[in-house]
JSON list of C-alpha atoms in Angstrom, two decimals:
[
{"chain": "A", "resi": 1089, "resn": "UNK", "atom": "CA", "xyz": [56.94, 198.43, -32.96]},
{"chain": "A", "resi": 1090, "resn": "UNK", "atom": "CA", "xyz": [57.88, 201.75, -33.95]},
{"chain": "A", "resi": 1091, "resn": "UNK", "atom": "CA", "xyz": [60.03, 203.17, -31.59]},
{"chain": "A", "resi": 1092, "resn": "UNK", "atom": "CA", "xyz": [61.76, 206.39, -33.35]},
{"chain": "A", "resi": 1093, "resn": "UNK", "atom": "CA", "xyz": [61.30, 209.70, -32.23]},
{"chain": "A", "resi": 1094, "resn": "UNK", "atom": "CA", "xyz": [59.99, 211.35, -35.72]},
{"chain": "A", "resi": 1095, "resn": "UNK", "atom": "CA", "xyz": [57.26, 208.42, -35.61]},
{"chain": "A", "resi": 1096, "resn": "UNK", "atom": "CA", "xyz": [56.31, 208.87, -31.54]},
{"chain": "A", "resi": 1097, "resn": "UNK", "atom": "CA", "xyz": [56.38, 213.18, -31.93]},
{"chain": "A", "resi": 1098, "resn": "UNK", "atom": "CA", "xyz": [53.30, 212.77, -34.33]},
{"chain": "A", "resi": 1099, "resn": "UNK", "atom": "CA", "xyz": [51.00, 211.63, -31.51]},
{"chain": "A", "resi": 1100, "resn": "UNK", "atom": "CA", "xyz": [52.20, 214.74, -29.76]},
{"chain": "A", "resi": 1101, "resn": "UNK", "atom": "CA", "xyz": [50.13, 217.08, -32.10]},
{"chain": "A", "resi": 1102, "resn": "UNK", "atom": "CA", "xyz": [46.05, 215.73, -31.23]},
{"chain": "A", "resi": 1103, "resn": "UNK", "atom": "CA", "xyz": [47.29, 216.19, -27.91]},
{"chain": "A", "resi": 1104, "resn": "UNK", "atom": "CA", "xyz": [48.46, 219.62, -28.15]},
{"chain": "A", "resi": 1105, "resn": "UNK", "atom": "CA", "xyz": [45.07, 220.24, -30.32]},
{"chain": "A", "resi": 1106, "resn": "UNK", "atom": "CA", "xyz": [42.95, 218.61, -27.43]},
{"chain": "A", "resi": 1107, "resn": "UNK", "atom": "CA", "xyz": [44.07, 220.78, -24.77]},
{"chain": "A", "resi": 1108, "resn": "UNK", "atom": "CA", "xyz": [44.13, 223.97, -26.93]},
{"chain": "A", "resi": 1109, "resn": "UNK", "atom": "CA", "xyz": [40.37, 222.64, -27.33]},
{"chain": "A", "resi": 1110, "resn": "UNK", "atom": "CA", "xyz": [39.65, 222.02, -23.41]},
{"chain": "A", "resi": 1111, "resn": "UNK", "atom": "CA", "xyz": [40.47, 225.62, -22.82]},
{"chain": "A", "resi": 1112, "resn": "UNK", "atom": "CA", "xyz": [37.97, 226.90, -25.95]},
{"chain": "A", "resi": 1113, "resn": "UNK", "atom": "CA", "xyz": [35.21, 224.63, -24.08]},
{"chain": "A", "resi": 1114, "resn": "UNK", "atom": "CA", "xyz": [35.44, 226.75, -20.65]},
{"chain": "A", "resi": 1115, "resn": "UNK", "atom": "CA", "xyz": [35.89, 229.99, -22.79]},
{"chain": "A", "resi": 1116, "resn": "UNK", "atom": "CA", "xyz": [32.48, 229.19, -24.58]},
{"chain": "A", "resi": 1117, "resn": "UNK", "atom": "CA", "xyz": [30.94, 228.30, -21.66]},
{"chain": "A", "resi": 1118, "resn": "UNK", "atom": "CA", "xyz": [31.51, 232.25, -20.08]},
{"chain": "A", "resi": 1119, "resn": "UNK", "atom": "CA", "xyz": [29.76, 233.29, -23.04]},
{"chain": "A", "resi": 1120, "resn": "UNK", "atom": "CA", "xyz": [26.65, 230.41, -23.32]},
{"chain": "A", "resi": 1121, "resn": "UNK", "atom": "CA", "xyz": [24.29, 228.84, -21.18]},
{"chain": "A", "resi": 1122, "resn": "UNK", "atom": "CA", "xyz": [24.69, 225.10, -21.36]},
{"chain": "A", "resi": 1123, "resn": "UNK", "atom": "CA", "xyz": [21.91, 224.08, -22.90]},
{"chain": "A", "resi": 1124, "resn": "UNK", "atom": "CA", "xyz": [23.55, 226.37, -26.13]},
{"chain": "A", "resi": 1125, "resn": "UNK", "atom": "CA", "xyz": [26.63, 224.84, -25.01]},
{"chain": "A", "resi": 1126, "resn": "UNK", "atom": "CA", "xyz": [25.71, 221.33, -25.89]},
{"chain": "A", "resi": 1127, "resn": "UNK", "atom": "CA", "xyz": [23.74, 222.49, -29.19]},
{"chain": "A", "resi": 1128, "resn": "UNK", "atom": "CA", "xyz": [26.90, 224.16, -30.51]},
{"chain": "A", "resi": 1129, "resn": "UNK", "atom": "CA", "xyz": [28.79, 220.64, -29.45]},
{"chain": "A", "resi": 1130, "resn": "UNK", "atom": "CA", "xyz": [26.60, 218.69, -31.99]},
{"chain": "A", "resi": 1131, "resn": "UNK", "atom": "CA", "xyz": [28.75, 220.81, -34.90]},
{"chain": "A", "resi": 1132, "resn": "UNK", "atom": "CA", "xyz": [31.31, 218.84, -33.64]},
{"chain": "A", "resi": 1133, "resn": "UNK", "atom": "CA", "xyz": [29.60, 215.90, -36.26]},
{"chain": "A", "resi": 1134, "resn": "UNK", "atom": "CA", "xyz": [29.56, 218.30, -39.19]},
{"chain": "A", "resi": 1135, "resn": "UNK", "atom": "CA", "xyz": [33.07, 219.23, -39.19]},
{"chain": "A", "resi": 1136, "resn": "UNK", "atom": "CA", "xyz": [34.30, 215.79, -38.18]},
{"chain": "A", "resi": 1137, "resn": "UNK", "atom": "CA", "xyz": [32.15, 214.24, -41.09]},
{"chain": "A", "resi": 1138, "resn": "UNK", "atom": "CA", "xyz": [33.63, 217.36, -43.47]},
{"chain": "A", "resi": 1139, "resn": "UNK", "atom": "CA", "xyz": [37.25, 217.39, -42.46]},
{"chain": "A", "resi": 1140, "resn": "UNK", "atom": "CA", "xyz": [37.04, 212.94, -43.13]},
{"chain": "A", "resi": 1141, "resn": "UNK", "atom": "CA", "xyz": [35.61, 213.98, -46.87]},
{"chain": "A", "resi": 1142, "resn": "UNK", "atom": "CA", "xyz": [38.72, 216.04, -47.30]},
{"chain": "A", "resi": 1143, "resn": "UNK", "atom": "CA", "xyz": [41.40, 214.83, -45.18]},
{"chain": "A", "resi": 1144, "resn": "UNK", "atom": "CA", "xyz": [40.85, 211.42, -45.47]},
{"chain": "A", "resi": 1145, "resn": "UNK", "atom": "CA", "xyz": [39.23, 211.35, -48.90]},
{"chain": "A", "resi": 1146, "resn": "UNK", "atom": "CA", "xyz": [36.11, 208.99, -47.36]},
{"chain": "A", "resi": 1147, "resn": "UNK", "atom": "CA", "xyz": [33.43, 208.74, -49.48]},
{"chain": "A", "resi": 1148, "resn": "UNK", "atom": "CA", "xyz": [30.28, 209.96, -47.99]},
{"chain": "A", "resi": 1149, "resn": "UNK", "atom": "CA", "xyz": [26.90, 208.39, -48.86]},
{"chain": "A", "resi": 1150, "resn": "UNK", "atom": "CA", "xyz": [24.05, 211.10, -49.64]},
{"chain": "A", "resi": 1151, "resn": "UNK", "atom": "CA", "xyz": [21.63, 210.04, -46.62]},
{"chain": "A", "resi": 1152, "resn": "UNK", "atom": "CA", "xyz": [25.26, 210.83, -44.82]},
{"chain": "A", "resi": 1153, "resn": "UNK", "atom": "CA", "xyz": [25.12, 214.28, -45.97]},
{"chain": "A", "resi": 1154, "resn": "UNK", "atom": "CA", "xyz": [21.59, 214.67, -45.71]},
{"chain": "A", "resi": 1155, "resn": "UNK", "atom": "CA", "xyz": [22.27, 214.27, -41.98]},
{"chain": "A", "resi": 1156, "resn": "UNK", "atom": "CA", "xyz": [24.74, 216.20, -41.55]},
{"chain": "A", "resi": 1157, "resn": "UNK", "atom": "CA", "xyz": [23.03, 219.36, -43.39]},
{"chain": "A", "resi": 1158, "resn": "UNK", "atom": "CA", "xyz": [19.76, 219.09, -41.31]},
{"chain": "A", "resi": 1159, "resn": "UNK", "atom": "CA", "xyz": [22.01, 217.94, -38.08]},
{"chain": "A", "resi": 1160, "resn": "UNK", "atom": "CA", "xyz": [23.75, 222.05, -39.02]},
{"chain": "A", "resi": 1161, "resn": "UNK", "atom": "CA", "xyz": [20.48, 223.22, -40.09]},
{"chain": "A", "resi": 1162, "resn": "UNK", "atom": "CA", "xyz": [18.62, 222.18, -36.82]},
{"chain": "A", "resi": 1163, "resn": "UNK", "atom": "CA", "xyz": [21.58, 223.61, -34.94]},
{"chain": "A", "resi": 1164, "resn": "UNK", "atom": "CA", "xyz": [21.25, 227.37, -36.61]},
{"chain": "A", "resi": 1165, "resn": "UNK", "atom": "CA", "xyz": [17.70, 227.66, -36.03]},
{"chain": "A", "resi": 1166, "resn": "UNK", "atom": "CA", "xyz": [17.36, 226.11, -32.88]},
{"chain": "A", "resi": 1167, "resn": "UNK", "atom": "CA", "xyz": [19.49, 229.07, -31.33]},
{"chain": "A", "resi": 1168, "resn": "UNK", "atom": "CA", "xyz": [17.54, 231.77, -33.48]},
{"chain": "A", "resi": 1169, "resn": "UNK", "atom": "CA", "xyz": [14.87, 233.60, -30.71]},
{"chain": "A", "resi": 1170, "resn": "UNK", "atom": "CA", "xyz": [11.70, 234.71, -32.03]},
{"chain": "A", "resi": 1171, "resn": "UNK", "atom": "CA", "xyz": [11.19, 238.17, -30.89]},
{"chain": "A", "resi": 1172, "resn": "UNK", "atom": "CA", "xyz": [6.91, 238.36, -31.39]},
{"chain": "A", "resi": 1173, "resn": "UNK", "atom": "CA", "xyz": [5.76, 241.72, -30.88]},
{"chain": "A", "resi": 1174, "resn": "UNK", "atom": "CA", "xyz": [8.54, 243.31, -29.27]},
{"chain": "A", "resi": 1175, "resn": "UNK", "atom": "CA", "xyz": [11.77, 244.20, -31.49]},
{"chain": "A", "resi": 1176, "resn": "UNK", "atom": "CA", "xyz": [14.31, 242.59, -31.55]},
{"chain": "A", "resi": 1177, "resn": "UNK", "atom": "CA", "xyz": [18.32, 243.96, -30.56]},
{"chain": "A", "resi": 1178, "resn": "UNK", "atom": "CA", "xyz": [19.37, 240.65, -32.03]},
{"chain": "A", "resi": 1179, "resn": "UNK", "atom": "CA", "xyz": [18.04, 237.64, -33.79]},
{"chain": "A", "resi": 1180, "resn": "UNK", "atom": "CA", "xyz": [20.23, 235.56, -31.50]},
{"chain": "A", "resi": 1181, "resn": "UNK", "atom": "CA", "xyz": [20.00, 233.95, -28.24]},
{"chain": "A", "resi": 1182, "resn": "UNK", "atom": "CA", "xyz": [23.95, 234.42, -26.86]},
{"chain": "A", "resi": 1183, "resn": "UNK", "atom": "CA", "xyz": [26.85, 236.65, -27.99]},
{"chain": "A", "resi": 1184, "resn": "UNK", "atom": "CA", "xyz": [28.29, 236.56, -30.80]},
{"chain": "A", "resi": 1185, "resn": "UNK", "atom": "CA", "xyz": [31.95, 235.60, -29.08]},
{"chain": "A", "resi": 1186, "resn": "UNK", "atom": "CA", "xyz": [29.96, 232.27, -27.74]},
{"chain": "A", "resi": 1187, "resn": "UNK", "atom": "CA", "xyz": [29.27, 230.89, -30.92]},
{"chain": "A", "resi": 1188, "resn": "UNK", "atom": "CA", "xyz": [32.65, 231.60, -32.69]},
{"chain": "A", "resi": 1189, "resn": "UNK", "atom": "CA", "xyz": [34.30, 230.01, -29.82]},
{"chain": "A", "resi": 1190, "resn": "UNK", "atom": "CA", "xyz": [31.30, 227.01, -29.88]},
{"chain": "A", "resi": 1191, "resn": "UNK", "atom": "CA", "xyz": [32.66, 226.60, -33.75]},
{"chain": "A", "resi": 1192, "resn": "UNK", "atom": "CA", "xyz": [36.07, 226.97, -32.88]},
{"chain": "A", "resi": 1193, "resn": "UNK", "atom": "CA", "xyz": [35.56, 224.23, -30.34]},
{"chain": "A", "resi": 1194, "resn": "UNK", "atom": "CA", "xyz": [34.09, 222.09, -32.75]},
{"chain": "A", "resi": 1195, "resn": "UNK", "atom": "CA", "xyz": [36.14, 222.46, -35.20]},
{"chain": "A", "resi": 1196, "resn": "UNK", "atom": "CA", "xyz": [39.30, 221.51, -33.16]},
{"chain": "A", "resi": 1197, "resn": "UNK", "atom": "CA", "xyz": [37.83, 218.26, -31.96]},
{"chain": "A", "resi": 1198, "resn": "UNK", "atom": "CA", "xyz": [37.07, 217.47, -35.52]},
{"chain": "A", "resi": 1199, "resn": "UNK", "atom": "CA", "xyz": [40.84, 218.34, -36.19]},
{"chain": "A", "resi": 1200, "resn": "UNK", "atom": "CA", "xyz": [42.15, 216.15, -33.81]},
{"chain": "A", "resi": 1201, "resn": "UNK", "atom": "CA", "xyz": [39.56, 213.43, -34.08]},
{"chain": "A", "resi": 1202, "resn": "UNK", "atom": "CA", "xyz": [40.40, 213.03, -37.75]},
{"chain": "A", "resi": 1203, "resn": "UNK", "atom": "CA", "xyz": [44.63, 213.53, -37.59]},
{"chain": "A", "resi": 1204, "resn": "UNK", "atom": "CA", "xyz": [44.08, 210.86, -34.96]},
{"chain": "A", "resi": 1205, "resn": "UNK", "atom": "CA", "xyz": [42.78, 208.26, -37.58]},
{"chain": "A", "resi": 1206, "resn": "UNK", "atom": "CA", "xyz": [45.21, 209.45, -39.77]},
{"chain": "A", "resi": 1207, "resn": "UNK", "atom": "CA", "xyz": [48.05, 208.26, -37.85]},
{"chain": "A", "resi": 1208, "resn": "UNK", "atom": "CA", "xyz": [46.10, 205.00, -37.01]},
{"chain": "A", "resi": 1209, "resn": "UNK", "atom": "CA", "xyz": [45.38, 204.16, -40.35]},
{"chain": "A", "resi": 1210, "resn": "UNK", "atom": "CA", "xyz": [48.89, 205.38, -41.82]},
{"chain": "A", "resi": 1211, "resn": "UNK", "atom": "CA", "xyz": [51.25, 203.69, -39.04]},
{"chain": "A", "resi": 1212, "resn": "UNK", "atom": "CA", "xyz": [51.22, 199.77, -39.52]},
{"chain": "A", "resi": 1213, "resn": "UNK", "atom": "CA", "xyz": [52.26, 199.13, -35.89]},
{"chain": "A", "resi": 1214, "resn": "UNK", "atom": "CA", "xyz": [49.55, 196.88, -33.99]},
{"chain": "A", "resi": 1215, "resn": "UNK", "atom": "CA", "xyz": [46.88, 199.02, -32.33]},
{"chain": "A", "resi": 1216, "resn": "UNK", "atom": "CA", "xyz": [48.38, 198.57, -29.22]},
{"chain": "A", "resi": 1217, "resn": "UNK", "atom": "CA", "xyz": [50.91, 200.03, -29.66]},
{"chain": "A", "resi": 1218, "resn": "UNK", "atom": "CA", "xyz": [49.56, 203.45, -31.28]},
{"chain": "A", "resi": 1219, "resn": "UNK", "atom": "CA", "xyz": [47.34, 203.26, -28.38]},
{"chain": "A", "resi": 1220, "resn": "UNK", "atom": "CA", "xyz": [50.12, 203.16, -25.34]},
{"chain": "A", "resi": 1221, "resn": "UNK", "atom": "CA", "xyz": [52.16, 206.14, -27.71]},
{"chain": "A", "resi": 1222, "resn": "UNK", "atom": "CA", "xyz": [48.67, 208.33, -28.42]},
{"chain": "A", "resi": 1223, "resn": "UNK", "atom": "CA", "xyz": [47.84, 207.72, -24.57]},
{"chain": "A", "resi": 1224, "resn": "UNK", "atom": "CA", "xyz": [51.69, 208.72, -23.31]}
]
């Protein structure tokens, strides 16, 4: 068991980025309705499945991809309001703050989802133990 402080301090960081990312949630949620709310959530599988390509170096298989371009495809358009005959002030449904923040959100949980299995998989200690330091 890995008991040294340089070792413990990483498990410090997804902690720090989950709180940061707690914050961002209630922030967006000022700007969206929640039904937007949890649409904008499901980026959180785009950038978790992009940040593990280039963090982690994980292969990804091309029905993988596929999914996760129509899961960010069906995302965009599903928040894009059709305006019929009427015109349109804008082209979509919330301000513009609530979907930076929405990404934002999403792509801080795929930050700290992925530096989180990169101190599993680079620490050798049983998983246990990462557990009781990632839950301290």
């Amino acid at each position: 068991m890995t008991k040294e402080w340089k070792s413990v301090r990483l498990y410090l960081v997804p902690s720090v980025i989950y709180l940061i990312h707690n914050n961002v949630q209630f922030a967006t949620l000022t700007y969206v309705d929640p039904s937007t709310y949890q649409i904008l959530g499901n980026l959180k599988i785009v950038t978790t499945g992009i940040l593990f390509r280039l963090v982690l170096k994980r292969k990804l298989s091309n029905l993988q991809w596929m999914a996760i371009i129509l899961l960010a495809v069906g995302t965009t358009t599903s928040q894009v309001k059709g305006c019929g005959d009427a015109p349109c002030d804008s082209v979509f449904s919330a301000p513009f703050q609530g979907y930076m923040l929405g990404i934002l959100s999403a792509c801080l949980s795929a930050l700290a989802g992925v530096y989180t299995e990169y101190l599993m998989k680079k620490n050798s200690d049983s998983l246990y133990w990462q557990n009781v330091q990632l839950y301290t």
